[in-house]
Short mmCIF file of C-alpha atoms in Angstrom, two decimals:
data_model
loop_
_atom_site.label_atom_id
_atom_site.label_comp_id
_atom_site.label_asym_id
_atom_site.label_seq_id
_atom_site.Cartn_x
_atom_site.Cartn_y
_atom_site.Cartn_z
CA UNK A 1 -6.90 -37.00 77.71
CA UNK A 2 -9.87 -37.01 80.29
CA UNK A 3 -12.33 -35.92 77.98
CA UNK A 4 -11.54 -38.50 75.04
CA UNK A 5 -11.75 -41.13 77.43
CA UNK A 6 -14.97 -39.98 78.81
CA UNK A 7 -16.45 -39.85 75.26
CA UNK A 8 -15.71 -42.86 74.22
CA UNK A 9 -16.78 -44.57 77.30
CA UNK A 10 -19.73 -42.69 77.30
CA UNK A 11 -20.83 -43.70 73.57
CA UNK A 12 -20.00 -46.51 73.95
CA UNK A 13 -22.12 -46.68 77.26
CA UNK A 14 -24.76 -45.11 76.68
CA UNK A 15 -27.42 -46.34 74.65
CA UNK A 16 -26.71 -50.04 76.38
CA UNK A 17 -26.95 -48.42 79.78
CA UNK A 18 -31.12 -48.53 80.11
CA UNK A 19 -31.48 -51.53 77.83
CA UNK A 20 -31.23 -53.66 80.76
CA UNK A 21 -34.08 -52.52 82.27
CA UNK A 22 -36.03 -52.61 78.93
CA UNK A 23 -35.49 -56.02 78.02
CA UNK A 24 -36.98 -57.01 81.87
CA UNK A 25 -40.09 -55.11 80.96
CA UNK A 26 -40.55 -56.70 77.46
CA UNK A 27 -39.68 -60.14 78.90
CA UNK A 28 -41.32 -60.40 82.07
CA UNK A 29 -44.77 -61.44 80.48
CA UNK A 30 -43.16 -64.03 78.58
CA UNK A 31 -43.75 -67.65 79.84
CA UNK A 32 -39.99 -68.46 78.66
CA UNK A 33 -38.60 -65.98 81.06
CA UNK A 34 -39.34 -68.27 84.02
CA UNK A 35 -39.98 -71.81 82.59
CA UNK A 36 -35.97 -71.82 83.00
CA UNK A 37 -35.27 -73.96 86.02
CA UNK A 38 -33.16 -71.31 88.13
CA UNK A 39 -29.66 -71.86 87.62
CA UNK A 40 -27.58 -72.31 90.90
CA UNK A 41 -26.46 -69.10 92.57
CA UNK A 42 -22.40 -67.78 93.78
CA UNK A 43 -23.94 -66.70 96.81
CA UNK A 44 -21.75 -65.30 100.13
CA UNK A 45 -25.14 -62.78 101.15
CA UNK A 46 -26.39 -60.53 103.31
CA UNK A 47 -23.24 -59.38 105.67
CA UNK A 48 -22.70 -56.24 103.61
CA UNK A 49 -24.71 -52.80 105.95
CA UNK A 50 -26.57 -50.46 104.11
CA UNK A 51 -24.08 -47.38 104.44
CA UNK A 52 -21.16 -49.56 102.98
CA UNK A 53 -23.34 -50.35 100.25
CA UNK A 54 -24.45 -47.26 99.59
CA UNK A 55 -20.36 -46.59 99.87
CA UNK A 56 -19.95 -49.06 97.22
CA UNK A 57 -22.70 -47.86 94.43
CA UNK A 58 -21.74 -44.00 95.01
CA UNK A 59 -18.10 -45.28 94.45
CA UNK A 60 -18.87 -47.08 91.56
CA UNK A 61 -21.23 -43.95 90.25
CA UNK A 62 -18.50 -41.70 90.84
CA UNK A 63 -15.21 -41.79 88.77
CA UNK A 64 -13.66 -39.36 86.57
CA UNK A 65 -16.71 -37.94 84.88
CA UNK A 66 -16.74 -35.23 87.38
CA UNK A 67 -13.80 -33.35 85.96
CA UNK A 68 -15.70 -32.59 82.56
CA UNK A 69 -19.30 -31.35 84.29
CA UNK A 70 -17.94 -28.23 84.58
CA UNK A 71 -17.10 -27.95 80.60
CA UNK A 72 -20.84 -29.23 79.84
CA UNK A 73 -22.39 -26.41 82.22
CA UNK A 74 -20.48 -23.84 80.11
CA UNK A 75 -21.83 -25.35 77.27
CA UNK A 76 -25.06 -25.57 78.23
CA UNK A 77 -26.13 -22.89 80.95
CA UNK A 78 -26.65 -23.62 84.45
CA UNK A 79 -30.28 -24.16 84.20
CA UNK A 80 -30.07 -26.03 81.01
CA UNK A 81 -27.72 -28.00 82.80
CA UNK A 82 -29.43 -28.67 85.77
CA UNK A 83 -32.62 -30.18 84.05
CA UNK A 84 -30.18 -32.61 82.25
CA UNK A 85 -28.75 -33.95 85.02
CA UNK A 86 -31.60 -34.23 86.95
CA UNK A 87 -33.24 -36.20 83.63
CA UNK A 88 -30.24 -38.68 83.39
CA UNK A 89 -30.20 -38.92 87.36
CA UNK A 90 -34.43 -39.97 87.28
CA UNK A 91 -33.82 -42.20 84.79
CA UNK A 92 -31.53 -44.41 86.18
CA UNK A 93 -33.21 -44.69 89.59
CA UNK A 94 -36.02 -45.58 87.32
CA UNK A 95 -33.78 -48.08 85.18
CA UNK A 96 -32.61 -49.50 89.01
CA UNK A 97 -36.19 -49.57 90.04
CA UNK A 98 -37.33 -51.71 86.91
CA UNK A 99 -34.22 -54.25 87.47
CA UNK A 100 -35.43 -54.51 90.72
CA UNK A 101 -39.18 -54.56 90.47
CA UNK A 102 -39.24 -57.22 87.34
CA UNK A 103 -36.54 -59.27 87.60
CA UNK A 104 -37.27 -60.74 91.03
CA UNK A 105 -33.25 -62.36 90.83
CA UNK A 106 -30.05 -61.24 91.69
CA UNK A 107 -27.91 -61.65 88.77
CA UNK A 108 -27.55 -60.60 85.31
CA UNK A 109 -26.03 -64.24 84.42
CA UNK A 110 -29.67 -65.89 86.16
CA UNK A 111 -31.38 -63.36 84.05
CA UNK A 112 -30.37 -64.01 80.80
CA UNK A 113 -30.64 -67.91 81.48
CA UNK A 114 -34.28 -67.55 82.64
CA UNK A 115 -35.01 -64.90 79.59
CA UNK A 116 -32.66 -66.78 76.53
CA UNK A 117 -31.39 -70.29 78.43
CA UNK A 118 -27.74 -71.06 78.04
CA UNK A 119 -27.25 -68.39 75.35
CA UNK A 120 -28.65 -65.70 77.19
CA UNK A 121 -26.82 -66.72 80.44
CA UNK A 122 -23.45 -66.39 78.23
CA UNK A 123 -24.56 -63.40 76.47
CA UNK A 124 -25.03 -61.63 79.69
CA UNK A 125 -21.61 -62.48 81.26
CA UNK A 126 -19.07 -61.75 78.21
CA UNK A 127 -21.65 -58.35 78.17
CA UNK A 128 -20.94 -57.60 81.47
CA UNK A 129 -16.85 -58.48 80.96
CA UNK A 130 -16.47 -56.53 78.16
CA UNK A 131 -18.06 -53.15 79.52
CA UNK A 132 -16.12 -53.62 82.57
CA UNK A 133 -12.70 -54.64 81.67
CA UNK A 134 -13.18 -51.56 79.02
CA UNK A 135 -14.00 -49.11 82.10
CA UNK A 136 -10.74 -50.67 84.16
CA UNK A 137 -8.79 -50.40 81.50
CA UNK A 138 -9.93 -46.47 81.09
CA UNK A 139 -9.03 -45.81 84.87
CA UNK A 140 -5.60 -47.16 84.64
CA UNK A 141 -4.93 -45.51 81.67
CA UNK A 142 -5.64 -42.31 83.51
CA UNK A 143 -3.12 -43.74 85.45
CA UNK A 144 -0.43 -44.44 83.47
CA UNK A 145 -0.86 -40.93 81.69
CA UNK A 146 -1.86 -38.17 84.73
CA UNK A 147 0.55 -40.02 87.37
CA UNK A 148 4.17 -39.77 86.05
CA UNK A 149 2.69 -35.87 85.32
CA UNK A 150 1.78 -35.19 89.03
CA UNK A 151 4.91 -36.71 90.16
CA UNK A 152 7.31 -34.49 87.53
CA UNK A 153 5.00 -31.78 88.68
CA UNK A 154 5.90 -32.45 92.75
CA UNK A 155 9.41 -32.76 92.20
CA UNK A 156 9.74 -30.31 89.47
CA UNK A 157 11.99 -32.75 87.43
CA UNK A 158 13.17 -32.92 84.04
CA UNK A 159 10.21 -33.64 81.89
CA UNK A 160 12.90 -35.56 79.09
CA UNK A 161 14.22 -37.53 82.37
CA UNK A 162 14.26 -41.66 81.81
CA UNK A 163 13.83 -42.65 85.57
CA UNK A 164 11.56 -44.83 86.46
CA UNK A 165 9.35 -43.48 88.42
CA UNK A 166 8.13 -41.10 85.46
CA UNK A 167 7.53 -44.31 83.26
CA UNK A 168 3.66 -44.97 83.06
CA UNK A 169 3.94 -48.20 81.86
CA UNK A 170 5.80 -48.86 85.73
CA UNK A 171 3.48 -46.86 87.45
CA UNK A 172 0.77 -48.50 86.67
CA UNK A 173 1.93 -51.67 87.35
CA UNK A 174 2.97 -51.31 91.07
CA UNK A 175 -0.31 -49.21 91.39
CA UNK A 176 -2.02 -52.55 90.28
CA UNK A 177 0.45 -55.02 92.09
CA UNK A 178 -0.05 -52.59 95.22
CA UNK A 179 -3.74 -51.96 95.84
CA UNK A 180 -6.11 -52.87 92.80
CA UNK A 181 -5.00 -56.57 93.65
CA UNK A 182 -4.92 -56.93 97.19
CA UNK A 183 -8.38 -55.76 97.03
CA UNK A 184 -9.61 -57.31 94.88
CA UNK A 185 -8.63 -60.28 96.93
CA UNK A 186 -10.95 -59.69 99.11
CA UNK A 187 -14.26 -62.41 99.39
CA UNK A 188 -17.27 -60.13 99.26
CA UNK A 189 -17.66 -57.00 97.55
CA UNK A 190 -19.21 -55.50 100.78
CA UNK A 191 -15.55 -55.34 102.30
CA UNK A 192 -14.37 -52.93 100.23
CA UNK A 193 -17.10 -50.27 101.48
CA UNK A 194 -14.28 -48.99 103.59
CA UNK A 195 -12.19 -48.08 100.53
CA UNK A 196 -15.06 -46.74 98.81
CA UNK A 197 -16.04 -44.44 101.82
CA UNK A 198 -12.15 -43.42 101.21
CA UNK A 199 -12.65 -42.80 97.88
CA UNK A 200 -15.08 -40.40 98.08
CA UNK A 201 -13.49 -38.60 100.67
CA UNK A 202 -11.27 -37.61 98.10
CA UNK A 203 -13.40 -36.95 95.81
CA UNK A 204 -15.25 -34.77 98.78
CA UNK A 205 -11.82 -32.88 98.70
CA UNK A 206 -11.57 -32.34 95.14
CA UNK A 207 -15.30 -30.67 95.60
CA UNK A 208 -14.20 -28.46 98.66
CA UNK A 209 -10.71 -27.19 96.19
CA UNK A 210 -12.96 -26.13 93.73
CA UNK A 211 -15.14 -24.13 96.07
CA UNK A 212 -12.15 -22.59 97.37
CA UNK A 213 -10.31 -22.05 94.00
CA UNK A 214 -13.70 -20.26 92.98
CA UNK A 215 -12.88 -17.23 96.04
CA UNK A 216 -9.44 -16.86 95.43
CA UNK A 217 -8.82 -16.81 91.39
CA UNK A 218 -10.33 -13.60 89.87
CA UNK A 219 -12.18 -12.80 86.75
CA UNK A 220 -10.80 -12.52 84.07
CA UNK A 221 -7.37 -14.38 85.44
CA UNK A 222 -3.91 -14.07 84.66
CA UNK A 223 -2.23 -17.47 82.39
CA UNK A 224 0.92 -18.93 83.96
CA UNK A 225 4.29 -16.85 82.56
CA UNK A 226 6.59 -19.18 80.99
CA UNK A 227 9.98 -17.22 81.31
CA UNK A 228 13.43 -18.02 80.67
CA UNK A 229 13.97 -19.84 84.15
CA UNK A 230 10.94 -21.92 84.42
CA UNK A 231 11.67 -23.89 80.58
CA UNK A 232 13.06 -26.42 81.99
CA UNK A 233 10.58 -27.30 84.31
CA UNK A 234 7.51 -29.92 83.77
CA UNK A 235 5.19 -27.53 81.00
CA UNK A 236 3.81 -31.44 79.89
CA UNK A 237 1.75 -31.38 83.33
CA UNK A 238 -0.81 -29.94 81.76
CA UNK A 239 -1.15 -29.97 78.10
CA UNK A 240 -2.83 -26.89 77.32
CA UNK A 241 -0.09 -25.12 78.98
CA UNK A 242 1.61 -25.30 75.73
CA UNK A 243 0.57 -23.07 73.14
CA UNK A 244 -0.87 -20.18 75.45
CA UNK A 245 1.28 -16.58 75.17
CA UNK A 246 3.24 -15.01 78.46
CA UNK A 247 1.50 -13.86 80.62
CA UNK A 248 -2.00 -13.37 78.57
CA UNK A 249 -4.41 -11.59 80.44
CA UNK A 250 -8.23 -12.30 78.84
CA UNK A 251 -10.15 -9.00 77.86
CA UNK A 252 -10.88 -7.24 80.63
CA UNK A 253 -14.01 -5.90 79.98
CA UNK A 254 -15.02 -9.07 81.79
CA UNK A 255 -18.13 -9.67 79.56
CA UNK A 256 -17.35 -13.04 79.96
CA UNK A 257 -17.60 -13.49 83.36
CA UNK A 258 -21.61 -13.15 83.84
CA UNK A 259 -22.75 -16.69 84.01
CA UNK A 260 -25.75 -18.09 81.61
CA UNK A 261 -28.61 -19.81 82.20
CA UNK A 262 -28.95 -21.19 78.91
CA UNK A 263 -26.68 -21.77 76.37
CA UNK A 264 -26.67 -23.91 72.68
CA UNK A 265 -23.69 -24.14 70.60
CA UNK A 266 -21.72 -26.95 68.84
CA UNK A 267 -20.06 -28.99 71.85
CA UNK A 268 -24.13 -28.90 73.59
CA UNK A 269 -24.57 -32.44 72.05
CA UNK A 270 -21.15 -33.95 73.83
CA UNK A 271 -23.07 -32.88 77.27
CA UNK A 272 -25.82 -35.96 77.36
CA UNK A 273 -22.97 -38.57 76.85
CA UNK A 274 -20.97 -36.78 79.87
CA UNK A 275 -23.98 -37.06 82.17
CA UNK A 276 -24.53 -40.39 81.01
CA UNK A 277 -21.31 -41.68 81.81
CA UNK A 278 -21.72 -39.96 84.83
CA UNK A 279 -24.19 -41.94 86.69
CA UNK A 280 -23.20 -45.16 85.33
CA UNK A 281 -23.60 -48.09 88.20
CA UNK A 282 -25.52 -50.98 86.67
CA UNK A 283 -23.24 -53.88 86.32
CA UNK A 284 -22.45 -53.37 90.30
CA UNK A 285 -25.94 -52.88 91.51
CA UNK A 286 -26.97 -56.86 91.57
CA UNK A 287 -24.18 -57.73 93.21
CA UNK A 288 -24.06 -55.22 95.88
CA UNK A 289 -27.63 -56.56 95.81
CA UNK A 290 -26.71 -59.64 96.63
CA UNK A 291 -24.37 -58.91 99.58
CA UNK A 292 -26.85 -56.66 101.50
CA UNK A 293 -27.97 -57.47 104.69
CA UNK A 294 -30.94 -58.73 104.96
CA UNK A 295 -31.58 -57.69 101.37
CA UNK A 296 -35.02 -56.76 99.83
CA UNK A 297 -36.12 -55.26 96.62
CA UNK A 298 -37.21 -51.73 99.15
CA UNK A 299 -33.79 -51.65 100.35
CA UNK A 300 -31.90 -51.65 97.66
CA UNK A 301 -33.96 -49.18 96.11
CA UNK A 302 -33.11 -47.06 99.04
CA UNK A 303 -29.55 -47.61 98.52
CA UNK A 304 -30.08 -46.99 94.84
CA UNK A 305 -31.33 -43.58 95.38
CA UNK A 306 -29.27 -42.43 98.31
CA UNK A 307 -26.03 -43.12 96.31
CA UNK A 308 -27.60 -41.22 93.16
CA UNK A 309 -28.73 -38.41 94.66
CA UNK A 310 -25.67 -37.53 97.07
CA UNK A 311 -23.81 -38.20 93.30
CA UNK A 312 -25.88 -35.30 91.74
CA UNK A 313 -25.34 -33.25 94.67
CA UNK A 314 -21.45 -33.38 94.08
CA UNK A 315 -21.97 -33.36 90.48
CA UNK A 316 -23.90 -30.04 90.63
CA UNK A 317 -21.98 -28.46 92.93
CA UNK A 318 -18.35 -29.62 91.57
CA UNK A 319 -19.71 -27.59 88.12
CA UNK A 320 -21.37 -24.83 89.22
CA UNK A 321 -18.24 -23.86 91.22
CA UNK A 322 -16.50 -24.87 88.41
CA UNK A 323 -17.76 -23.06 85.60
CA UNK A 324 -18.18 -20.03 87.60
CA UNK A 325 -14.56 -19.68 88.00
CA UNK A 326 -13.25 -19.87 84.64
CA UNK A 327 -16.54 -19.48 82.70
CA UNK A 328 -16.76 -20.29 79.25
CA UNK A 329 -12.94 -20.37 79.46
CA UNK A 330 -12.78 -23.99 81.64
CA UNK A 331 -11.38 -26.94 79.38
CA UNK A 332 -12.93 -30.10 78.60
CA UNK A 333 -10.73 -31.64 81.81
CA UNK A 334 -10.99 -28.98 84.79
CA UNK A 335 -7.88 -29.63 86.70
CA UNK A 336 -5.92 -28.76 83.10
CA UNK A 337 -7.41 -25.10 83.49
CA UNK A 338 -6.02 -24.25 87.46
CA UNK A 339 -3.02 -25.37 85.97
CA UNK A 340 -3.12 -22.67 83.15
CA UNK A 341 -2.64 -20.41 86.09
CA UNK A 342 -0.15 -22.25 87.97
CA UNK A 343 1.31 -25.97 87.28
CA UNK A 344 2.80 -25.95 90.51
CA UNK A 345 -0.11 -25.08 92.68
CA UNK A 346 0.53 -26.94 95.75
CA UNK A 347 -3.42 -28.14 96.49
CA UNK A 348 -4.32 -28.83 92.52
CA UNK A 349 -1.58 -30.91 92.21
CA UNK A 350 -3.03 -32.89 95.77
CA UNK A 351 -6.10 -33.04 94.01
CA UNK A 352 -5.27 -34.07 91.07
CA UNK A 353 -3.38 -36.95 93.40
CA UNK A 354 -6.76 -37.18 94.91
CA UNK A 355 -8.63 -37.92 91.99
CA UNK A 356 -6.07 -40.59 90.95
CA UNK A 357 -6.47 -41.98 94.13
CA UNK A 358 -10.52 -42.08 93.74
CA UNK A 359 -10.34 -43.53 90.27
CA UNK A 360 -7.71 -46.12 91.46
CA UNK A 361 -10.11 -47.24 94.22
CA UNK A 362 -13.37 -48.03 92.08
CA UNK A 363 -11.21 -50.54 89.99
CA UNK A 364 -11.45 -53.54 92.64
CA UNK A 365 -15.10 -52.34 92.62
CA UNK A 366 -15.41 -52.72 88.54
CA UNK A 367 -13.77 -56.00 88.72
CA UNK A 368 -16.17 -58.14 91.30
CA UNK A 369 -18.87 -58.10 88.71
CA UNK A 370 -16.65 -59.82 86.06
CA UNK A 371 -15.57 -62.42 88.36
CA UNK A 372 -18.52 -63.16 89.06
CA UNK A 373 -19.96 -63.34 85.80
CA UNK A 374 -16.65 -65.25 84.52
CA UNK A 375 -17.62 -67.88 87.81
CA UNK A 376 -21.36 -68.12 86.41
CA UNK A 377 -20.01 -68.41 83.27
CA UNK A 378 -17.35 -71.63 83.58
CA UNK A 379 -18.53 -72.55 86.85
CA UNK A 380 -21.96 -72.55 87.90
CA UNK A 381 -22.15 -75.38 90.25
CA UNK A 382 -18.73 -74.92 92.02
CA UNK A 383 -18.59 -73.54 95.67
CA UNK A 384 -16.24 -70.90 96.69
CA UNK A 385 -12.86 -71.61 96.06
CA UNK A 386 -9.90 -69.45 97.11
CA UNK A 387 -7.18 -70.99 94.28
CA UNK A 388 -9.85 -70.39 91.83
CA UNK A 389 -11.06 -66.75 93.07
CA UNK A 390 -7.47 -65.59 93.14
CA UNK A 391 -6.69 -66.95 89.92
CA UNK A 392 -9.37 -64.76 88.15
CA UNK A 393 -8.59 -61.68 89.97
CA UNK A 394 -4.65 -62.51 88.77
CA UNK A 395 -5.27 -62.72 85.09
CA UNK A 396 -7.78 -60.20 84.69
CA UNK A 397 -5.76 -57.86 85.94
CA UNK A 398 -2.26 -58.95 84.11
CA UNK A 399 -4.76 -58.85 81.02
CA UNK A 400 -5.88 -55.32 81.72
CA UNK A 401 -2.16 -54.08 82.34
CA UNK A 402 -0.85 -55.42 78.94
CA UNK A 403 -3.77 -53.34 76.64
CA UNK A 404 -2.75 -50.97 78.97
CA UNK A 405 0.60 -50.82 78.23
CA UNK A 406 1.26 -51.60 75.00
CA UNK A 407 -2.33 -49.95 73.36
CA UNK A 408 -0.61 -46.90 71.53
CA UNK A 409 -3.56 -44.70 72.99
CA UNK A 410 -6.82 -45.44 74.46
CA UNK A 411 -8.36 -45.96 71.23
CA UNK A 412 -6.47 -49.03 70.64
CA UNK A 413 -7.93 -50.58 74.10
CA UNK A 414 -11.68 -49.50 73.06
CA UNK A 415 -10.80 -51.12 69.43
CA UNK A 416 -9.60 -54.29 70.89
CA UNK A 417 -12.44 -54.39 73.99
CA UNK A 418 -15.07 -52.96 71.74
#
């Protein structure tokens, strides 16, 4: 589930994600881009510190992208790997530093008005609403489908069991009602550095698992046995589970356990859309822009590249550690492969928690840029207005719960968003 999101995300991402920073180039010669009058600004500025912004961008970098690294390093090699990750890491520090460098403004919305005029301002807003409300409704889909599966996993309950708290569709609304939304609440974007710094605790946690996991299970390793008293149990917490023999031990010469450096096969091409989708941050980086204390072009930069390289470093690490575990035998989503060896291992299923909790925590992050564009959008001119502020954050998220719910899969919400 994991990886089909990420792929489709990631397409979808990926050749928009530098465009940005193309158009600036081509249009910042142009006497049109700044005969515009300025349109006015939604400015509450400079209170946001540079460690919660740097909070902010790494939490909005990091989502669930990480569990599939591990997957492209086996098919790619770990040096292989490592050059394509640093690639799509350069270029969007580079793609950040253009924004920065030509744009001179701090929003998308002022962009496109100064570049196209009215059009453009539009153009730039429903663009930015669209990606967005596409990546939110991703995360709570991981929601709806990985939480009812950790909680029948905790309690060890009866998979065909109606109660409510194994209903998705429930789940995701009072995670929404619960946290996303008081939250997102919040006035500036720069308050929620807190939650961010929380966020990637856990996913600091979910790095320091698979280091451990990679001391403790051997080479080749021995598949959970499905006998006679465990049927009844929860075999739908991981889906591969299914299918796999008793107790299959892989050949034991253990040829395949001896890492490669390089490696080329059929799923190599899927690996530049999982980076890519990796290191997405570029709707959020004007408006944590914005919000920075005492902000300059410099600064943000620095923020910028602190958040994207402490992001590689977990990326790298999270898939070497990864990969060298299982091999060429780790699954498109990594948590589904620890729990080939054991669905009911205590610490995967609190990281697997963990990594619910991380993706839960970006969505108020996702969301500030599409109020704000919506604002710039409908209304330019108005001051801050609480009734108004709440209202957006209300309906965008009732919006995103319904494709949510009643999309039959996740290709119905990219078909309607996309």
């Amino acid at each position: 589930m994991f990886t089909r999101i990420l792929n489709i995300v990631a397409i979808l991402i990926f050749v928009q994600k530098f465009s940005i920073a193309v158009i600036l180039v081509s249009r910042s010669n142009s006497a049109l881009l700044w005969s515009s009058p300025p349109i006015p600004c939604l400015a509450f500025e400079g209170k946001t510190s540079f460690g919660m912004s740097v909070f902010n961008l790494g939490n909005a970098i990091m989502g669930s992208g990480i569990l599939g690294l591990a997957y492209a390093m086996a098919n790619t090699g770990i040096l292989l790997f490592l050059f394509l990750l640093t690639a799509v890491a350069l270029l969007s520090c580079y793609s950040i530093h253009l924004m920065l460098k030509t744009s001179g403004i701090r929003a998308y919305e002022e962009l496109g008005y100064r570049a196209f005029g009215t059009p453009g301002k539009m153009a730039a807003g429903i663009a930015i609403t669209l990606q967005n409300i596409g990546a939110m409704s991703s995360y709570l889909y991981i929601v709806k489908s990985e939480l009812p599966l950790v909680i029948q996993a905790f309690l060890k309950a009866d998979p065909n069991s109606d109660v409510w708290y194994l209903n998705g569709n429930y789940l995701v609304v009072m995670v929404s009602a619960s946290v996303i939304l008081p939250l997102a609440l919040m006035k500036q974007l720069g308050y929620l550095g807190y939650t961010s710094g929380f966020s990637l605790s856990c996913m600091v946690f979910f790095l320091t698992a698979v280091t451990y996991k990679k001391f403790q299970i051997p080479c080749p390793f021995e598949e959970f046995s499905v006998n006679g008293t465990d049927a009844h149990l929860s075999l739908n917490v991981s889906d591969q589970i299914n299918g796999y023999s008793n107790s299959l031990v892989h050949e034991e010469n253990g040829s395949h356990c001896t890492p490669r450096m390089f490696t080329i096969n059929s799923q190599t091409a899927y690996t530049i859309p999982i980076l890519a989708f990796a290191f997405v941050c570029h709707p959020e980086v004007l408006p944590i822009y914005t919000e920075l204390r005492n902000p300059t072009k410099k600064k943000m930069q620095k923020v910028s590249n602190v958040s994207i390289f402490v992001m590689y470093s977990m990326y790298f690490l999270a898939a070497l550690f990864g990969y060298l575990t299982f091999y060429e035998n780790v699954e498109p989503e990594l948590l589904h492969t620890y729990s080939r060896i054991d669905p009911y291992d205590t610490l995967i299923l609190c990281v697997r928690v963990a990594v619910l909790t991380a993706v839960t925590l970006t969505v108020p992050i996702v969301l500030f840029p599409v109020r704000r564009a919506i604002q710039h959008m409908i209304f330019p001119s108005k001051s801050f207005n609480w009734l108004r502020h709440i209202s957006i954050a209300l309906i965008l998220l009732m919006f995103i719960n319904m494709l949510v719910i009643f999309a039959p899969n996740i290709l119905g919400i990219f078909g309607i968003i996309g």
